[in-house]
Amino acid sequence: MSRRAKLAVASLAVCTALGCAAVRGTGGTGGAGDVGGAGGAAGAGGGHGLASVPPSVPELVNPFGESPEAAAAGRKLFLLHCAECHGDDGRGSRRAPSLDSRRLRQASAGALFWFLTNGRLVAGMPSWSRLPAARRWQIVAYLQQRSAAGRSESRD
Amino acid sequence: MPRLFGGASMSPVAGRPGWGSGGRRRLVLSLGLLACQVLWASGAAAREGPYFVTYDHQLEEPGNLEISFSPSFATQRGSGSFAAAVVEVEAGLKGWWTTELYLDGQSTVGQGAVFTGFRWENRARLLMREHWVNPVLYVELEDITGADKTLLEVVGHDVEADHALPNRVTRRDRKREAETKLILSSSLGDWNLSENLIAEKNLAGGAWEFGYAVGLSRPLALAARPDPCSFCPENFTAGVEMYGGLGDRDRFGLKDTSHYVAPVVAWNLPSGATLRLSPTFGLNGNSHKFLLRCGVSYEVADFGRRVRRRAGRGDAE
């Protein structure tokens, strides 16, 4: 095989890989109605891409339990990393949906942890695997504390 | 984008912006004010990794823009020591795609400062979920001169002696190159392990050149404290990276190549800035004995929409 042919094959491989990435980017891994991050309307239904959490995800238990300190640290992390898209109060913005959906309130700690870890890249929700697992669990603790507070408010 | 520039005068001849001294001054002023407004109100918490050469699989958040300035200072045998600097502008286009522009320059003792070219890189995640190994494809086009001393990657038979030639000679040697990397990155517990395999080709001819970079890092504290803090372990990430050349297609191997090892540390400030530092040590006689790399990064959240809004074209929120 000539050098030019090898170069062409290599270029083709690169283009194919980029094409696959683009197809993955547009095809999505969740349902069409599963509104996710960037571009998603504020408070758009029960989206959040939680539907993409595989059913096989084990029911992980938050090592911090319902610790108020962990939830407080989680709130700090939320304001630092999440609020720029979801808003300081978690009610969403033009970049990402509200966190007040029923699906999110009912989500297990393990499902939230999985979703934070993997994100939903096709919809703009980044993967937060860059944060250590302990900090992701702290954010989960805050989200669940927030959901519990929301449930008790709605009962009142 | 005439409205973006607000006060830039328009040429009555062809409807093009006027570039007279007054128009240019207004344009620079408008851009400066716009940049200040956008930066002032939009710092996002940058989560830069500590590496200078190695890439991991984390990409820029979509819509965000990160601006970095990374000077490095190096000893040089047979010529003057030098300082090289890179300005990087990195944009998250999609959750799985990040693009970045680099502007390179250097200043060598006794030879003055030169602009050495630009690079445009793209990184795309190939798998949309976290896996044991997360592959990222990296494609970069470079238009640099032989005077470039940024050492953003080491490939082929790059050696210290290449940098001993005077700038007036090397700056005439223009290189248009394509560089590809396969980035493999893993989260091992709370450690990050990244391996980069590099292949670079001069588009004007010449053999493919190869190189590698490997990095290992970990945050100093895993859990966050409830109270805000700047100088606490949770804001620091430390590690080590190693990189070097692997020869070229005709002479693959370690002969006549240079290699470096570098402890790295990053300090992520809650204000949105990240500071990085890396003393770098050459591992063989072909390498620079010592480099000191520094970096400061600042992340601007939702950059495009903020610019449009400041320029009077954004939607009301």
Short mmCIF file of C-alpha atoms in Angstrom, two decimals:
data_model
loop_
_atom_site.label_atom_id
_atom_site.label_comp_id
_atom_site.label_asym_id
_atom_site.label_seq_id
_atom_site.Cartn_x
_atom_site.Cartn_y
_atom_site.Cartn_z
CA MET A 1 0.00 0.00 0.00
CA SER A 2 1.47 3.37 -0.98
CA ARG A 3 2.02 6.10 1.58
CA ARG A 4 -0.69 8.20 -0.03
CA ALA A 5 -3.15 5.31 0.28
CA LYS A 6 -2.21 4.85 3.93
CA LEU A 7 -2.76 8.54 4.54
CA ALA A 8 -6.16 8.30 2.87
CA VAL A 9 -7.10 5.29 5.00
CA ALA A 10 -6.01 7.11 8.15
CA SER A 11 -8.01 10.20 7.16
CA LEU A 12 -11.02 8.03 6.44
CA ALA A 13 -10.71 6.41 9.86
CA VAL A 14 -10.59 9.81 11.55
CA CYS A 15 -13.61 11.05 9.56
CA THR A 16 -15.52 7.86 10.36
CA ALA A 17 -14.80 8.23 14.05
CA LEU A 18 -15.89 11.88 14.00
CA GLY A 19 -18.99 10.88 12.04
CA CYS A 20 -19.84 8.23 14.63
CA ALA A 21 -19.42 10.80 17.35
CA ALA A 22 -21.69 13.21 15.48
CA VAL A 23 -24.34 10.52 14.95
CA ARG A 24 -24.20 9.72 18.63
CA GLY A 25 -24.53 13.42 19.29
CA THR A 26 -27.67 13.82 17.23
CA GLY A 27 -29.20 10.42 17.71
CA GLY A 28 -29.38 10.60 21.45
CA THR A 29 -29.64 7.82 23.93
CA GLY A 30 -32.88 8.78 25.54
CA GLY A 31 -36.42 9.32 24.42
CA ALA A 32 -37.36 12.24 22.23
CA GLY A 33 -39.37 13.83 24.96
CA ASP A 34 -36.60 13.49 27.45
CA VAL A 35 -35.57 17.11 27.59
CA GLY A 36 -32.12 17.56 28.94
CA GLY A 37 -29.60 20.34 29.32
CA ALA A 38 -28.60 23.11 26.94
CA GLY A 39 -31.47 24.30 24.86
CA GLY A 40 -34.02 22.62 27.06
CA ALA A 41 -36.83 24.90 28.13
CA ALA A 42 -37.01 25.82 31.76
CA GLY A 43 -39.08 23.41 33.73
CA ALA A 44 -39.69 21.21 30.77
CA GLY A 45 -41.77 18.39 32.06
CA GLY A 46 -40.21 15.51 33.83
CA GLY A 47 -37.05 15.45 31.72
CA HIS A 48 -33.57 15.67 33.21
CA GLY A 49 -32.56 12.61 31.19
CA LEU A 50 -33.21 10.45 34.24
CA ALA A 51 -35.00 8.14 31.85
CA SER A 52 -31.58 7.26 30.47
CA VAL A 53 -30.51 5.77 33.79
CA PRO A 54 -30.30 2.03 33.05
CA PRO A 55 -32.58 -0.17 35.13
CA SER A 56 -29.57 -2.28 35.95
CA VAL A 57 -28.00 0.54 37.96
CA PRO A 58 -27.59 -0.93 41.42
CA GLU A 59 -29.44 0.74 44.24
CA LEU A 60 -26.42 2.44 45.67
CA VAL A 61 -26.75 3.91 49.11
CA ASN A 62 -25.49 7.40 49.83
CA PRO A 63 -22.60 6.94 52.26
CA PHE A 64 -23.48 10.29 53.83
CA GLY A 65 -27.07 9.21 54.49
CA GLU A 66 -29.19 12.22 55.38
CA SER A 67 -26.35 14.09 57.03
CA PRO A 68 -27.15 17.82 57.18
CA GLU A 69 -23.43 18.62 56.83
CA ALA A 70 -23.26 16.62 53.61
CA ALA A 71 -26.36 18.40 52.29
CA ALA A 72 -24.83 21.77 53.22
CA ALA A 73 -21.62 20.86 51.41
CA GLY A 74 -23.75 19.62 48.52
CA ARG A 75 -25.52 22.98 48.37
CA LYS A 76 -22.16 24.72 48.18
CA LEU A 77 -21.11 22.40 45.35
CA PHE A 78 -24.46 22.87 43.64
CA LEU A 79 -24.03 26.66 43.67
CA LEU A 80 -20.48 26.27 42.40
CA HIS A 81 -21.06 23.79 39.60
CA CYS A 82 -24.76 23.40 38.81
CA ALA A 83 -26.40 26.76 39.45
CA GLU A 84 -24.93 28.39 36.34
CA CYS A 85 -27.35 26.25 34.29
CA HIS A 86 -30.09 25.14 36.70
CA GLY A 87 -30.29 28.45 38.58
CA ASP A 88 -29.42 29.17 42.20
CA ASP A 89 -32.84 27.96 43.29
CA GLY A 90 -32.78 24.95 40.95
CA ARG A 91 -35.80 26.19 39.04
CA GLY A 92 -34.02 26.03 35.71
CA SER A 93 -33.00 28.54 33.09
CA ARG A 94 -32.77 28.68 29.34
CA ARG A 95 -29.80 26.33 29.55
CA ALA A 96 -31.21 23.55 31.67
CA PRO A 97 -34.51 22.38 33.12
CA SER A 98 -35.95 22.86 36.58
CA LEU A 99 -35.08 20.32 39.24
CA ASP A 100 -38.61 20.40 40.63
CA SER A 101 -39.99 17.62 38.47
CA ARG A 102 -41.80 14.66 39.98
CA ARG A 103 -39.36 12.23 38.36
CA LEU A 104 -36.41 13.89 40.00
CA ARG A 105 -38.13 14.02 43.39
CA GLN A 106 -38.85 10.31 43.16
CA ALA A 107 -35.42 9.33 41.86
CA SER A 108 -33.31 7.14 44.11
CA ALA A 109 -29.96 8.30 45.41
CA GLY A 110 -28.25 5.70 43.21
CA ALA A 111 -30.03 6.95 40.08
CA LEU A 112 -29.09 10.55 40.83
CA PHE A 113 -25.50 9.54 41.48
CA TRP A 114 -25.36 7.60 38.21
CA PHE A 115 -26.81 10.52 36.29
CA LEU A 116 -24.39 13.02 37.83
CA THR A 117 -21.50 10.70 37.02
CA ASN A 118 -22.47 10.08 33.39
CA GLY A 119 -24.33 13.24 32.50
CA ARG A 120 -26.22 13.31 29.26
CA LEU A 121 -23.71 14.68 26.82
CA VAL A 122 -26.00 14.67 23.81
CA ALA A 123 -28.34 17.06 25.58
CA GLY A 124 -25.67 19.25 27.14
CA MET A 125 -25.61 17.82 30.66
CA PRO A 126 -21.90 17.33 31.39
CA SER A 127 -20.45 14.33 33.13
CA TRP A 128 -19.42 15.19 36.69
CA SER A 129 -17.02 12.32 37.01
CA ARG A 130 -14.41 15.05 37.31
CA LEU A 131 -15.62 15.52 40.87
CA PRO A 132 -14.62 12.85 43.40
CA ALA A 133 -17.40 10.39 44.23
CA ALA A 134 -17.73 11.85 47.73
CA ARG A 135 -18.64 15.28 46.30
CA ARG A 136 -21.15 13.76 43.89
CA TRP A 137 -22.80 12.03 46.85
CA GLN A 138 -22.87 15.36 48.70
CA ILE A 139 -24.72 16.93 45.76
CA VAL A 140 -27.14 13.99 45.78
CA ALA A 141 -27.70 14.56 49.51
CA TYR A 142 -28.54 18.20 48.80
CA LEU A 143 -30.88 17.34 45.91
CA GLN A 144 -32.73 14.80 48.03
CA GLN A 145 -32.98 17.20 50.96
CA ARG A 146 -34.32 19.82 48.55
CA SER A 147 -36.85 17.36 47.13
CA ALA A 148 -37.99 16.37 50.61
CA ALA A 149 -38.46 20.03 51.52
CA GLY A 150 -40.46 20.54 48.32
CA ARG A 151 -42.69 17.55 49.12
CA SER A 152 -43.46 18.78 52.61
CA GLU A 153 -44.20 22.29 51.26
CA SER A 154 -46.63 20.89 48.70
CA ARG A 155 -48.38 18.86 51.46
CA ASP A 156 -48.77 22.04 53.52
CA MET B 1 -21.35 41.85 13.23
CA PRO B 2 -21.72 45.61 13.07
CA ARG B 3 -24.15 45.85 16.00
CA LEU B 4 -21.81 43.91 18.21
CA PHE B 5 -19.25 46.63 17.84
CA GLY B 6 -21.74 49.35 18.55
CA GLY B 7 -19.85 52.51 17.79
CA ALA B 8 -17.67 51.31 14.91
CA SER B 9 -18.14 53.72 12.06
CA MET B 10 -19.34 52.44 8.71
CA SER B 11 -17.61 53.28 5.48
CA PRO B 12 -19.98 55.20 3.20
CA VAL B 13 -18.39 53.54 0.20
CA ALA B 14 -19.07 49.87 0.60
CA GLY B 15 -20.95 49.60 3.84
CA ARG B 16 -17.88 48.10 5.50
CA PRO B 17 -16.72 49.11 8.93
CA GLY B 18 -14.44 52.08 8.79
CA TRP B 19 -10.95 51.26 9.99
CA GLY B 20 -9.64 54.76 10.44
CA SER B 21 -7.90 55.56 13.71
CA GLY B 22 -11.12 56.83 15.31
CA GLY B 23 -13.13 53.80 14.23
CA ARG B 24 -10.40 51.44 15.32
CA ARG B 25 -10.16 53.13 18.71
CA ARG B 26 -13.91 52.87 19.18
CA LEU B 27 -13.85 49.24 18.09
CA VAL B 28 -11.09 48.35 20.55
CA LEU B 29 -12.86 50.29 23.30
CA SER B 30 -16.19 48.59 22.55
CA LEU B 31 -14.60 45.15 22.54
CA GLY B 32 -12.71 45.92 25.74
CA LEU B 33 -15.85 47.12 27.51
CA LEU B 34 -17.82 44.15 26.24
CA ALA B 35 -15.15 41.73 27.44
CA CYS B 36 -15.00 43.42 30.86
CA GLN B 37 -18.79 43.31 31.23
CA VAL B 38 -18.97 39.66 30.21
CA LEU B 39 -16.06 38.58 32.41
CA TRP B 40 -17.15 40.66 35.38
CA ALA B 41 -20.56 39.11 35.62
CA SER B 42 -19.99 35.58 34.51
CA GLY B 43 -17.21 33.76 36.30
CA ALA B 44 -17.93 30.07 36.49
CA ALA B 45 -16.09 27.62 38.64
CA ALA B 46 -13.37 26.31 36.36
CA ARG B 47 -12.60 22.69 36.99
CA GLU B 48 -9.33 22.51 35.15
CA GLY B 49 -7.26 19.42 35.58
CA PRO B 50 -3.67 19.91 36.67
CA TYR B 51 -1.98 18.65 33.51
CA PHE B 52 -0.16 20.91 31.06
CA VAL B 53 0.54 18.38 28.30
CA THR B 54 -1.62 15.33 29.00
CA TYR B 55 -5.33 15.45 28.20
CA ASP B 56 -8.02 13.64 30.14
CA HIS B 57 -11.56 12.95 28.95
CA GLN B 58 -13.19 15.94 30.61
CA LEU B 59 -14.42 18.53 28.12
CA GLU B 60 -15.60 22.11 28.47
CA GLU B 61 -19.25 22.52 29.47
CA PRO B 62 -21.37 23.45 26.45
CA GLY B 63 -21.81 27.19 26.06
CA ASN B 64 -18.90 28.02 28.36
CA LEU B 65 -15.67 29.66 27.30
CA GLU B 66 -12.38 29.26 29.08
CA ILE B 67 -9.48 31.63 28.62
CA SER B 68 -6.02 30.52 29.73
CA PHE B 69 -2.58 32.03 29.79
CA SER B 70 0.28 29.59 30.27
CA PRO B 71 3.85 30.86 30.33
CA SER B 72 6.79 28.52 30.70
CA PHE B 73 10.42 29.24 31.43
CA ALA B 74 13.18 26.89 30.31
CA THR B 75 16.91 26.48 30.54
CA GLN B 76 18.72 26.00 27.25
CA ARG B 77 22.18 24.61 26.63
CA GLY B 78 24.06 26.23 23.78
CA SER B 79 21.83 29.31 23.62
CA GLY B 80 19.86 31.70 25.79
CA SER B 81 17.19 30.51 28.18
CA PHE B 82 13.70 31.34 27.01
CA ALA B 83 10.16 32.04 28.06
CA ALA B 84 7.33 30.73 25.91
CA ALA B 85 3.68 31.55 26.36
CA VAL B 86 0.38 30.22 25.12
CA VAL B 87 -2.97 31.96 25.15
CA GLU B 88 -5.82 29.45 24.89
CA VAL B 89 -9.45 30.09 24.19
CA GLU B 90 -11.53 26.96 24.73
CA ALA B 91 -15.21 26.66 23.95
CA GLY B 92 -17.63 23.87 24.74
CA LEU B 93 -19.74 23.44 21.62
CA LYS B 94 -21.56 20.28 22.69
CA GLY B 95 -21.37 18.08 25.72
CA TRP B 96 -19.16 15.76 23.69
CA TRP B 97 -17.23 18.31 21.58
CA THR B 98 -14.78 21.03 22.61
CA THR B 99 -12.83 23.31 20.32
CA GLU B 100 -9.81 25.40 21.24
CA LEU B 101 -7.60 28.06 19.70
CA TYR B 102 -3.99 28.56 20.80
CA LEU B 103 -1.78 31.54 20.10
CA ASP B 104 1.90 30.83 20.72
CA GLY B 105 4.85 33.10 21.30
CA GLN B 106 8.27 33.07 22.89
CA SER B 107 11.04 35.32 24.04
CA THR B 108 14.66 34.16 24.08
CA VAL B 109 17.36 35.92 26.04
CA GLY B 110 19.22 38.24 23.70
CA GLN B 111 16.92 37.55 20.74
CA GLY B 112 13.69 39.38 21.51
CA ALA B 113 10.12 38.13 21.39
CA VAL B 114 8.35 36.51 18.46
CA PHE B 115 4.84 35.32 17.71
CA THR B 116 5.24 31.72 16.63
CA GLY B 117 1.86 30.76 15.28
CA PHE B 118 -1.53 29.31 16.12
CA ARG B 119 -3.17 25.96 16.63
CA TRP B 120 -6.79 24.93 16.34
CA GLU B 121 -7.78 21.78 18.12
CA ASN B 122 -10.96 19.75 18.45
CA ARG B 123 -11.72 17.04 20.96
CA ALA B 124 -14.66 14.68 20.68
CA ARG B 125 -15.72 12.06 23.14
CA LEU B 126 -16.37 8.78 21.39
CA LEU B 127 -18.52 7.21 24.11
CA MET B 128 -21.36 9.11 25.70
CA ARG B 129 -21.17 7.44 29.07
CA GLU B 130 -18.45 6.83 31.60
CA HIS B 131 -16.55 3.63 31.07
CA TRP B 132 -13.50 2.02 32.56
CA VAL B 133 -11.53 3.66 29.74
CA ASN B 134 -12.97 6.77 28.11
CA PRO B 135 -11.61 7.43 24.63
CA VAL B 136 -11.48 10.93 23.18
CA LEU B 137 -10.39 11.75 19.65
CA TYR B 138 -8.21 14.81 19.26
CA VAL B 139 -7.51 16.52 15.93
CA GLU B 140 -5.38 19.66 15.68
CA LEU B 141 -4.17 21.83 12.85
CA GLU B 142 -1.05 23.88 13.51
CA ASP B 143 0.45 26.77 11.62
CA ILE B 144 3.61 27.49 13.54
CA THR B 145 7.19 28.43 12.85
CA GLY B 146 10.34 26.58 13.81
CA ALA B 147 10.81 29.18 16.53
CA ASP B 148 7.93 27.72 18.55
CA LYS B 149 9.15 26.65 21.98
CA THR B 150 5.91 26.05 23.81
CA LEU B 151 6.53 22.29 24.14
CA LEU B 152 2.79 21.62 24.20
CA GLU B 153 3.67 18.18 22.96
CA VAL B 154 6.90 16.33 22.33
CA VAL B 155 6.95 14.09 19.27
CA GLY B 156 9.35 12.38 16.91
CA HIS B 157 12.94 13.40 17.44
CA ASP B 158 12.20 16.76 19.10
CA VAL B 159 15.29 17.56 21.17
CA GLU B 160 16.67 20.49 23.12
CA ALA B 161 19.19 21.29 20.37
CA ASP B 162 16.26 22.26 18.07
CA HIS B 163 15.71 25.29 20.29
CA ALA B 164 19.33 26.42 20.25
CA LEU B 165 19.12 27.87 16.76
CA PRO B 166 18.56 31.64 16.64
CA ASN B 167 15.02 32.94 16.18
CA ARG B 168 15.93 34.81 13.00
CA VAL B 169 16.71 31.44 11.39
CA THR B 170 13.97 29.26 12.85
CA ARG B 171 11.13 31.73 12.39
CA ARG B 172 11.53 31.39 8.60
CA ASP B 173 10.77 27.67 8.86
CA ARG B 174 7.00 27.55 8.70
CA LYS B 175 5.30 24.29 9.64
CA ARG B 176 1.74 23.39 8.83
CA GLU B 177 1.04 20.21 10.71
CA ALA B 178 -1.84 17.93 11.53
CA GLU B 179 -1.73 16.34 14.92
CA THR B 180 -3.97 13.56 16.14
CA LYS B 181 -4.22 12.07 19.58
CA LEU B 182 -6.05 9.17 21.00
CA ILE B 183 -6.83 10.17 24.56
CA LEU B 184 -7.58 7.33 26.94
CA SER B 185 -8.67 8.39 30.38
CA SER B 186 -9.85 6.40 33.37
CA SER B 187 -11.25 7.19 36.78
CA LEU B 188 -9.63 4.72 39.14
CA GLY B 189 -11.41 5.42 42.36
CA ASP B 190 -10.70 9.08 42.88
CA TRP B 191 -7.55 9.03 40.78
CA ASN B 192 -7.43 10.04 37.15
CA LEU B 193 -5.12 8.10 34.87
CA SER B 194 -4.76 9.44 31.33
CA GLU B 195 -2.71 8.17 28.43
CA ASN B 196 -2.30 10.07 25.16
CA LEU B 197 -0.94 8.50 21.99
CA ILE B 198 0.19 11.21 19.57
CA ALA B 199 0.73 11.09 15.80
CA GLU B 200 1.80 14.25 13.99
CA LYS B 201 2.39 14.90 10.30
CA ASN B 202 3.84 17.88 8.50
CA LEU B 203 1.33 18.57 5.73
CA ALA B 204 4.15 19.63 3.41
CA GLY B 205 5.73 16.19 3.63
CA GLY B 206 7.85 14.13 5.95
CA ALA B 207 7.16 11.07 8.03
CA TRP B 208 4.54 10.67 10.71
CA GLU B 209 6.03 11.47 14.11
CA PHE B 210 4.89 9.83 17.31
CA GLY B 211 4.82 10.73 20.96
CA TYR B 212 3.14 9.94 24.23
CA ALA B 213 1.94 11.61 27.41
CA VAL B 214 0.79 9.96 30.61
CA GLY B 215 -0.72 11.62 33.66
CA LEU B 216 -1.92 10.59 37.09
CA SER B 217 -3.69 12.96 39.47
CA ARG B 218 -6.00 13.13 42.47
CA PRO B 219 -7.75 15.87 44.48
CA LEU B 220 -6.08 16.51 47.84
CA ALA B 221 -9.43 16.18 49.63
CA LEU B 222 -12.33 14.11 48.38
CA ALA B 223 -15.32 15.53 50.25
CA ALA B 224 -16.16 19.23 50.30
CA ARG B 225 -16.54 21.32 53.44
CA PRO B 226 -19.91 22.94 54.01
CA ASP B 227 -18.44 26.43 54.36
CA PRO B 228 -16.93 28.37 51.45
CA CYS B 229 -13.15 28.32 51.35
CA SER B 230 -10.36 29.16 48.98
CA PHE B 231 -7.22 27.75 50.56
CA CYS B 232 -8.52 24.35 51.58
CA PRO B 233 -7.40 20.93 50.29
CA GLU B 234 -10.61 20.30 48.34
CA ASN B 235 -9.59 23.06 45.90
CA PHE B 236 -6.24 21.48 45.06
CA THR B 237 -5.48 18.65 42.66
CA ALA B 238 -1.99 17.22 42.45
CA GLY B 239 -0.34 14.64 40.29
CA VAL B 240 2.45 13.88 37.91
CA GLU B 241 2.76 13.68 34.16
CA MET B 242 5.39 12.26 31.85
CA TYR B 243 5.76 12.83 28.13
CA GLY B 244 8.18 12.40 25.29
CA GLY B 245 8.84 11.43 21.70
CA LEU B 246 8.70 7.98 20.14
CA GLY B 247 10.56 8.68 16.91
CA ASP B 248 8.94 8.66 13.52
CA ARG B 249 7.69 6.17 10.98
CA ASP B 250 11.17 5.56 9.64
CA ARG B 251 12.97 5.44 12.99
CA PHE B 252 10.44 4.42 15.62
CA GLY B 253 11.75 4.08 19.14
CA LEU B 254 13.42 6.00 21.94
CA LYS B 255 16.72 6.74 20.18
CA ASP B 256 17.37 10.50 19.79
CA THR B 257 14.19 11.47 21.60
CA SER B 258 13.55 13.65 24.63
CA HIS B 259 11.44 12.89 27.69
CA TYR B 260 10.17 14.83 30.66
CA VAL B 261 8.60 14.17 34.03
CA ALA B 262 6.67 16.85 35.86
CA PRO B 263 4.83 17.09 39.16
CA VAL B 264 1.67 19.14 38.62
CA VAL B 265 -0.66 21.00 40.93
CA ALA B 266 -3.86 22.94 40.24
CA TRP B 267 -5.70 25.31 42.53
CA ASN B 268 -9.34 25.80 41.60
CA LEU B 269 -10.60 29.02 43.13
CA PRO B 270 -14.33 29.48 43.80
CA SER B 271 -14.14 32.77 41.88
CA GLY B 272 -13.77 30.84 38.63
CA ALA B 273 -10.02 31.03 38.21
CA THR B 274 -7.63 28.10 38.19
CA LEU B 275 -3.93 28.42 38.88
CA ARG B 276 -1.54 25.66 37.82
CA LEU B 277 2.13 25.07 38.39
CA SER B 278 4.51 22.41 37.16
CA PRO B 279 8.27 22.18 37.60
CA THR B 280 9.41 19.94 34.75
CA PHE B 281 12.59 17.92 34.57
CA GLY B 282 14.31 16.51 31.50
CA LEU B 283 15.01 12.80 31.74
CA ASN B 284 17.86 12.44 29.27
CA GLY B 285 20.58 14.43 27.55
CA ASN B 286 18.29 15.41 24.67
CA SER B 287 15.81 17.13 26.99
CA HIS B 288 15.83 20.59 28.47
CA LYS B 289 17.24 20.27 31.97
CA PHE B 290 14.43 22.22 33.59
CA LEU B 291 11.20 23.99 32.69
CA LEU B 292 8.81 25.80 34.94
CA ARG B 293 5.27 25.90 33.63
CA CYS B 294 2.57 28.14 35.07
CA GLY B 295 -1.02 28.66 34.04
CA VAL B 296 -3.99 30.78 34.91
CA SER B 297 -7.44 29.98 33.53
CA TYR B 298 -10.75 31.72 33.83
CA GLU B 299 -14.06 30.26 32.80
CA VAL B 300 -16.92 32.36 31.44
CA ALA B 301 -20.32 30.72 31.78
CA ASP B 302 -22.81 30.86 28.91
CA PHE B 303 -20.48 33.08 26.91
CA GLY B 304 -22.36 33.32 23.62
CA ARG B 305 -25.66 34.37 25.17
CA ARG B 306 -23.97 36.89 27.46
CA VAL B 307 -22.16 38.50 24.52
CA ARG B 308 -25.38 38.72 22.53
CA ARG B 309 -27.23 40.21 25.48
CA ARG B 310 -24.50 42.75 26.24
CA ALA B 311 -24.41 43.66 22.59
CA GLY B 312 -28.14 44.29 22.66
CA ARG B 313 -29.19 41.29 20.64
CA GLY B 314 -29.96 38.76 23.35
CA ASP B 315 -33.35 37.60 24.44
CA ALA B 316 -34.57 38.96 27.69
CA GLU B 317 -34.29 36.40 30.42
#
